[in-house]
Amino acid sequence: MNSQLQAAERFSDYYEKWMMELEDLLKILLLVSRDRHQEAGYEAMVNKFTAHHKDFYMIKWALAEEDVLAFFNPIWLSPLENAYMWITGWKPSMAFRLIETLSNAAERQCGGSLRGMTEEQGKKMEALRVKIGVEEERVEREMERQQVSVADRKMVELVKLEIQAKKRGGEEAVEKVNGMVEAALKGMLAGLERVMKMADCARLKTLKGVLEVLSPRQCVDFLAAMSMLQIQTRKWGLKKESLVMQF
């Protein structure tokens, strides 16, 4: 229990610093985006952003080995942020809705947020959207399978055995059943960790795929919008949470 608490607290501290670094990166990104002749600058900032996100998942996966449940009930997120979570993170298809919104804004403003999307880029983005949609469905099916497994025959039998062993009061029998329950729980936690990593991989594939389709300048616009959305959602969530706690 203590190690589980430590894992959650350690990631909570890390996440706070990670978000602060994201805000700093966003400020630099917005400055770079104002200069339309800084192609090398765009690529450098995109690389910094991708490295920042890769570090997030490396730390997340390392601590999930200690306590995967912490990521399904994150103490570092506000209720608002939790409400928009999809299997411990953002839903990959959200990226395509964001691109669509930015593209529409660009058309209305004659060169706004996501500039110069070509027909070829549109086709590639649609193909990626379909591919990621299949990934999402696969992750959701696996998550459903994990949820259903809690009520499968084996788990129900273990519950019955545990109740019977406690009624009889035999320490040896109780210990034996407890060992079986512990083994079953380990299997369930391993399944949840697998689903979490599947979802994270879908997120990383989405990010990688989108950045490969967009030009460096478009990547900067997309990453800026995505980061602002994440930062603002957090700020709104924390503000709402603080207001609720005052009453």
mmCIF file of C-alpha atoms in Angstrom:
data_model
loop_
_atom_site.group_PDB
_atom_site.id
_atom_site.type_symbol
_atom_site.label_atom_id
_atom_site.label_comp_id
_atom_site.label_asym_id
_atom_site.label_seq_id
_atom_site.Cartn_x
_atom_site.Cartn_y
_atom_site.Cartn_z
ATOM 1 C CA MET A 1 0.000 0.000 0.000
ATOM 2 C CA ASN A 2 2.831 2.360 0.896
ATOM 3 C CA SER A 3 4.623 1.737 -2.409
ATOM 4 C CA GLN A 4 1.349 2.338 -4.263
ATOM 5 C CA LEU A 5 0.898 5.683 -2.496
ATOM 6 C CA GLN A 6 4.481 6.594 -3.281
ATOM 7 C CA ALA A 7 3.992 5.799 -6.984
ATOM 8 C CA ALA A 8 0.895 8.021 -7.165
ATOM 9 C CA GLU A 9 2.565 10.855 -5.265
ATOM 10 C CA ARG A 10 5.741 10.617 -7.325
ATOM 11 C CA PHE A 11 3.817 10.808 -10.584
ATOM 12 C CA SER A 12 1.707 13.651 -9.191
ATOM 13 C CA ASP A 13 4.894 15.662 -8.525
ATOM 14 C CA TYR A 14 6.269 14.737 -11.934
ATOM 15 C CA TYR A 15 3.023 15.690 -13.700
ATOM 16 C CA GLU A 16 2.964 19.127 -12.067
ATOM 17 C CA LYS A 17 6.503 19.814 -13.309
ATOM 18 C CA TRP A 18 5.701 18.316 -16.717
ATOM 19 C CA MET A 19 2.742 20.673 -17.160
ATOM 20 C CA MET A 20 4.854 23.680 -16.129
ATOM 21 C CA GLU A 21 7.463 22.687 -18.714
ATOM 22 C CA LEU A 22 4.681 22.303 -21.295
ATOM 23 C CA GLU A 23 3.567 25.876 -20.606
ATOM 24 C CA ASP A 24 7.149 27.100 -21.045
ATOM 25 C CA LEU A 25 7.482 25.185 -24.315
ATOM 26 C CA LEU A 26 4.189 26.635 -25.515
ATOM 27 C CA LYS A 27 5.379 30.198 -24.893
ATOM 28 C CA ILE A 28 8.503 29.561 -26.988
ATOM 29 C CA LEU A 29 6.445 27.797 -29.639
ATOM 30 C CA LEU A 30 4.106 30.768 -29.999
ATOM 31 C CA LEU A 31 7.087 33.118 -30.377
ATOM 32 C CA VAL A 32 8.636 30.886 -33.051
ATOM 33 C CA SER A 33 5.326 30.581 -34.910
ATOM 34 C CA ARG A 34 5.219 34.325 -35.547
ATOM 35 C CA ASP A 35 8.238 34.123 -37.844
ATOM 36 C CA ARG A 36 7.182 32.486 -41.125
ATOM 37 C CA HIS A 37 10.790 32.101 -42.248
ATOM 38 C CA GLN A 38 11.967 29.974 -39.302
ATOM 39 C CA GLU A 39 11.619 26.493 -40.847
ATOM 40 C CA ALA A 40 14.554 25.135 -38.818
ATOM 41 C CA GLY A 41 13.061 26.698 -35.708
ATOM 42 C CA TYR A 42 9.750 24.917 -36.337
ATOM 43 C CA GLU A 43 11.427 21.530 -36.634
ATOM 44 C CA ALA A 44 13.489 22.094 -33.481
ATOM 45 C CA MET A 45 10.378 22.976 -31.470
ATOM 46 C CA VAL A 46 8.450 19.977 -32.813
ATOM 47 C CA ASN A 47 11.338 17.745 -31.727
ATOM 48 C CA LYS A 48 11.300 19.300 -28.244
ATOM 49 C CA PHE A 49 7.563 18.714 -27.938
ATOM 50 C CA THR A 50 7.768 15.083 -29.053
ATOM 51 C CA ALA A 51 10.670 14.453 -26.643
ATOM 52 C CA HIS A 52 8.594 16.022 -23.853
ATOM 53 C CA HIS A 53 5.684 13.672 -24.577
ATOM 54 C CA LYS A 54 7.910 10.590 -24.900
ATOM 55 C CA ASP A 55 9.407 11.334 -21.491
ATOM 56 C CA PHE A 56 5.882 11.490 -20.054
ATOM 57 C CA TYR A 57 5.055 7.976 -21.262
ATOM 58 C CA MET A 58 8.388 6.525 -20.157
ATOM 59 C CA ILE A 59 7.815 7.761 -16.589
ATOM 60 C CA LYS A 60 4.166 6.712 -16.690
ATOM 61 C CA TRP A 61 4.960 3.154 -17.772
ATOM 62 C CA ALA A 62 7.759 2.813 -15.225
ATOM 63 C CA LEU A 63 5.499 3.838 -12.319
ATOM 64 C CA ALA A 64 2.574 1.800 -13.661
ATOM 65 C CA GLU A 65 4.663 -1.305 -12.997
ATOM 66 C CA GLU A 66 4.492 -0.377 -9.309
ATOM 67 C CA ASP A 67 0.835 0.671 -9.239
ATOM 68 C CA VAL A 68 -1.205 0.633 -12.435
ATOM 69 C CA LEU A 69 -4.437 1.455 -10.562
ATOM 70 C CA ALA A 70 -3.070 4.921 -9.749
ATOM 71 C CA PHE A 71 -3.462 5.798 -13.434
ATOM 72 C CA PHE A 72 -7.096 4.694 -13.511
ATOM 73 C CA ASN A 73 -7.823 6.888 -10.473
ATOM 74 C CA PRO A 74 -5.313 9.754 -10.857
ATOM 75 C CA ILE A 75 -4.919 12.028 -7.837
ATOM 76 C CA TRP A 76 -3.044 14.581 -9.975
ATOM 77 C CA LEU A 77 -6.062 15.461 -12.151
ATOM 78 C CA SER A 78 -9.093 17.602 -11.387
ATOM 79 C CA PRO A 79 -12.611 16.119 -11.763
ATOM 80 C CA LEU A 80 -13.026 18.059 -15.036
ATOM 81 C CA GLU A 81 -9.830 16.547 -16.482
ATOM 82 C CA ASN A 82 -10.912 13.100 -15.283
ATOM 83 C CA ALA A 83 -14.271 13.512 -17.020
ATOM 84 C CA TYR A 84 -12.528 13.760 -20.395
ATOM 85 C CA MET A 85 -10.137 10.861 -19.837
ATOM 86 C CA TRP A 86 -10.144 7.841 -22.134
ATOM 87 C CA ILE A 87 -8.332 4.866 -20.581
ATOM 88 C CA THR A 88 -5.813 6.965 -18.597
ATOM 89 C CA GLY A 89 -5.296 9.695 -21.204
ATOM 90 C CA TRP A 90 -6.650 11.694 -24.136
ATOM 91 C CA LYS A 91 -8.672 9.922 -26.802
ATOM 92 C CA PRO A 92 -6.683 9.680 -30.073
ATOM 93 C CA SER A 93 -9.645 10.634 -32.275
ATOM 94 C CA MET A 94 -9.725 13.979 -30.439
ATOM 95 C CA ALA A 95 -6.616 14.991 -32.421
ATOM 96 C CA PHE A 96 -8.518 14.676 -35.709
ATOM 97 C CA ARG A 97 -11.444 16.727 -34.424
ATOM 98 C CA LEU A 98 -8.945 19.389 -33.370
ATOM 99 C CA ILE A 99 -7.336 19.376 -36.841
ATOM 100 C CA GLU A 100 -10.767 19.699 -38.445
ATOM 101 C CA THR A 101 -11.588 22.670 -36.206
ATOM 102 C CA LEU A 102 -8.260 24.349 -36.966
ATOM 103 C CA SER A 103 -8.649 23.725 -40.707
ATOM 104 C CA ASN A 104 -12.131 25.242 -40.716
ATOM 105 C CA ALA A 105 -10.818 28.249 -38.787
ATOM 106 C CA ALA A 106 -8.002 28.627 -41.326
ATOM 107 C CA GLU A 107 -10.502 28.665 -44.211
ATOM 108 C CA ARG A 108 -12.706 31.270 -42.540
ATOM 109 C CA GLN A 109 -9.748 33.494 -41.711
ATOM 110 C CA CYS A 110 -8.015 33.014 -45.091
ATOM 111 C CA GLY A 111 -4.820 31.681 -43.548
ATOM 112 C CA GLY A 112 -5.574 31.089 -39.895
ATOM 113 C CA SER A 113 -4.594 28.330 -37.550
ATOM 114 C CA LEU A 114 -3.764 25.357 -39.791
ATOM 115 C CA ARG A 115 -2.418 26.922 -42.967
ATOM 116 C CA GLY A 116 -2.311 25.382 -46.414
ATOM 117 C CA MET A 117 -3.700 21.859 -45.935
ATOM 118 C CA THR A 118 -3.469 20.223 -49.370
ATOM 119 C CA GLU A 119 -5.804 17.648 -50.856
ATOM 120 C CA GLU A 120 -3.057 15.024 -50.549
ATOM 121 C CA GLN A 121 -2.602 15.847 -46.860
ATOM 122 C CA GLY A 122 -6.346 15.581 -46.397
ATOM 123 C CA LYS A 123 -6.386 12.066 -47.872
ATOM 124 C CA LYS A 124 -3.466 10.943 -45.715
ATOM 125 C CA MET A 125 -5.080 12.420 -42.610
ATOM 126 C CA GLU A 126 -8.356 10.636 -43.355
ATOM 127 C CA ALA A 127 -6.532 7.313 -43.855
ATOM 128 C CA LEU A 128 -4.753 7.845 -40.524
ATOM 129 C CA ARG A 129 -8.044 8.711 -38.826
ATOM 130 C CA VAL A 130 -9.592 5.431 -40.013
ATOM 131 C CA LYS A 131 -6.521 3.452 -38.924
ATOM 132 C CA ILE A 132 -6.527 5.044 -35.458
ATOM 133 C CA GLY A 133 -10.288 4.478 -35.188
ATOM 134 C CA VAL A 134 -9.656 0.749 -35.581
ATOM 135 C CA GLU A 135 -6.967 0.971 -32.868
ATOM 136 C CA GLU A 136 -9.398 2.710 -30.514
ATOM 137 C CA GLU A 137 -12.000 0.003 -31.041
ATOM 138 C CA ARG A 138 -9.409 -2.694 -30.363
ATOM 139 C CA VAL A 139 -8.382 -1.007 -27.100
ATOM 140 C CA GLU A 140 -12.010 -0.570 -26.026
ATOM 141 C CA ARG A 141 -12.782 -4.239 -26.731
ATOM 142 C CA GLU A 142 -9.797 -5.277 -24.636
ATOM 143 C CA MET A 143 -10.881 -2.945 -21.817
ATOM 144 C CA GLU A 144 -14.369 -4.423 -21.943
ATOM 145 C CA ARG A 145 -12.866 -7.917 -21.801
ATOM 146 C CA GLN A 146 -10.916 -6.942 -18.686
ATOM 147 C CA GLN A 147 -14.050 -5.535 -17.048
ATOM 148 C CA VAL A 148 -16.083 -8.640 -17.865
ATOM 149 C CA SER A 149 -13.317 -10.897 -16.488
ATOM 150 C CA VAL A 150 -13.994 -9.514 -12.978
ATOM 151 C CA ALA A 151 -17.327 -11.354 -12.991
ATOM 152 C CA ASP A 152 -16.219 -14.515 -14.789
ATOM 153 C CA ARG A 153 -16.735 -17.973 -13.305
ATOM 154 C CA LYS A 154 -13.203 -18.270 -11.921
ATOM 155 C CA MET A 155 -13.444 -15.016 -9.952
ATOM 156 C CA VAL A 156 -16.902 -15.877 -8.614
ATOM 157 C CA GLU A 157 -15.607 -19.270 -7.451
ATOM 158 C CA LEU A 158 -12.698 -17.578 -5.682
ATOM 159 C CA VAL A 159 -15.108 -15.265 -3.845
ATOM 160 C CA LYS A 160 -17.134 -18.297 -2.723
ATOM 161 C CA LEU A 161 -13.989 -20.120 -1.576
ATOM 162 C CA GLU A 162 -12.813 -17.092 0.385
ATOM 163 C CA ILE A 163 -16.157 -16.770 2.168
ATOM 164 C CA GLN A 164 -16.221 -20.480 2.989
ATOM 165 C CA ALA A 165 -12.628 -20.480 4.253
ATOM 166 C CA LYS A 166 -13.312 -17.534 6.563
ATOM 167 C CA LYS A 167 -16.475 -19.194 7.909
ATOM 168 C CA ARG A 168 -14.567 -22.373 8.741
ATOM 169 C CA GLY A 169 -11.819 -20.367 10.382
ATOM 170 C CA GLY A 170 -8.935 -22.609 9.311
ATOM 171 C CA GLU A 171 -5.808 -20.465 8.913
ATOM 172 C CA GLU A 172 -4.242 -22.811 6.392
ATOM 173 C CA ALA A 173 -7.338 -22.805 4.201
ATOM 174 C CA VAL A 174 -7.657 -19.016 4.425
ATOM 175 C CA GLU A 175 -3.997 -18.549 3.481
ATOM 176 C CA LYS A 176 -4.374 -20.917 0.542
ATOM 177 C CA VAL A 177 -7.429 -19.075 -0.781
ATOM 178 C CA ASN A 178 -5.740 -15.701 -0.179
ATOM 179 C CA GLY A 179 -2.818 -16.899 -2.286
ATOM 180 C CA MET A 180 -5.199 -17.837 -5.104
ATOM 181 C CA VAL A 181 -6.963 -14.472 -4.864
ATOM 182 C CA GLU A 182 -3.615 -12.652 -4.907
ATOM 183 C CA ALA A 183 -2.586 -14.537 -8.045
ATOM 184 C CA ALA A 184 -5.904 -13.667 -9.705
ATOM 185 C CA LEU A 185 -5.515 -9.994 -8.771
ATOM 186 C CA LYS A 186 -2.015 -9.918 -10.232
ATOM 187 C CA GLY A 187 -3.442 -11.252 -13.482
ATOM 188 C CA MET A 188 -6.146 -8.574 -13.487
ATOM 189 C CA LEU A 189 -3.633 -5.787 -12.814
ATOM 190 C CA ALA A 190 -1.364 -7.093 -15.565
ATOM 191 C CA GLY A 191 -4.370 -6.981 -17.900
ATOM 192 C CA LEU A 192 -5.111 -3.364 -16.960
ATOM 193 C CA GLU A 193 -1.485 -2.401 -17.496
ATOM 194 C CA ARG A 194 -1.601 -4.027 -20.927
ATOM 195 C CA VAL A 195 -4.746 -2.079 -21.876
ATOM 196 C CA MET A 196 -3.232 1.174 -20.604
ATOM 197 C CA LYS A 197 -0.129 0.662 -22.732
ATOM 198 C CA MET A 198 -2.276 -0.220 -25.752
ATOM 199 C CA ALA A 199 -4.146 3.071 -25.305
ATOM 200 C CA ASP A 200 -0.891 5.000 -24.851
ATOM 201 C CA CYS A 201 0.559 3.418 -27.991
ATOM 202 C CA ALA A 202 -2.544 4.522 -29.911
ATOM 203 C CA ARG A 203 -1.958 8.062 -28.617
ATOM 204 C CA LEU A 204 1.716 8.003 -29.635
ATOM 205 C CA LYS A 205 0.874 6.566 -33.077
ATOM 206 C CA THR A 206 -1.672 9.339 -33.567
ATOM 207 C CA LEU A 207 0.795 12.055 -32.596
ATOM 208 C CA LYS A 208 3.544 10.583 -34.786
ATOM 209 C CA GLY A 209 1.203 10.046 -37.738
ATOM 210 C CA VAL A 210 -0.275 13.550 -37.610
ATOM 211 C CA LEU A 211 3.158 15.196 -37.398
ATOM 212 C CA GLU A 212 4.351 13.152 -40.388
ATOM 213 C CA VAL A 213 1.440 14.365 -42.518
ATOM 214 C CA LEU A 214 1.669 18.048 -41.572
ATOM 215 C CA SER A 215 4.380 20.479 -42.643
ATOM 216 C CA PRO A 216 6.719 21.850 -39.930
ATOM 217 C CA ARG A 217 4.705 25.092 -39.756
ATOM 218 C CA GLN A 218 1.422 23.171 -39.540
ATOM 219 C CA CYS A 219 2.927 20.928 -36.841
ATOM 220 C CA VAL A 220 3.702 24.022 -34.788
ATOM 221 C CA ASP A 221 0.099 25.234 -35.115
ATOM 222 C CA PHE A 222 -1.305 21.810 -34.214
ATOM 223 C CA LEU A 223 0.965 21.287 -31.189
ATOM 224 C CA ALA A 224 0.258 24.811 -29.942
ATOM 225 C CA ALA A 225 -3.506 24.226 -30.111
ATOM 226 C CA MET A 226 -3.262 20.798 -28.514
ATOM 227 C CA SER A 227 -1.080 22.120 -25.689
ATOM 228 C CA MET A 228 -3.326 25.127 -25.075
ATOM 229 C CA LEU A 229 -6.349 22.846 -24.870
ATOM 230 C CA GLN A 230 -4.626 20.619 -22.300
ATOM 231 C CA ILE A 231 -3.323 23.556 -20.250
ATOM 232 C CA GLN A 232 -6.620 25.443 -20.262
ATOM 233 C CA THR A 233 -8.654 22.352 -19.371
ATOM 234 C CA ARG A 234 -6.370 21.859 -16.380
ATOM 235 C CA LYS A 235 -6.689 25.506 -15.312
ATOM 236 C CA TRP A 236 -10.478 25.428 -15.636
ATOM 237 C CA GLY A 237 -10.606 22.155 -13.716
ATOM 238 C CA LEU A 238 -8.414 23.387 -10.862
ATOM 239 C CA LYS A 239 -10.369 26.647 -10.674
ATOM 240 C CA LYS A 240 -13.671 24.784 -10.468
ATOM 241 C CA GLU A 241 -12.243 22.416 -7.855
ATOM 242 C CA SER A 242 -11.011 25.313 -5.685
ATOM 243 C CA LEU A 243 -14.428 27.015 -5.871
ATOM 244 C CA VAL A 244 -16.189 23.807 -4.778
ATOM 245 C CA MET A 245 -13.786 23.389 -1.830
ATOM 246 C CA GLN A 246 -14.591 26.906 -0.580
ATOM 247 C CA PHE A 247 -18.185 25.893 0.186
#
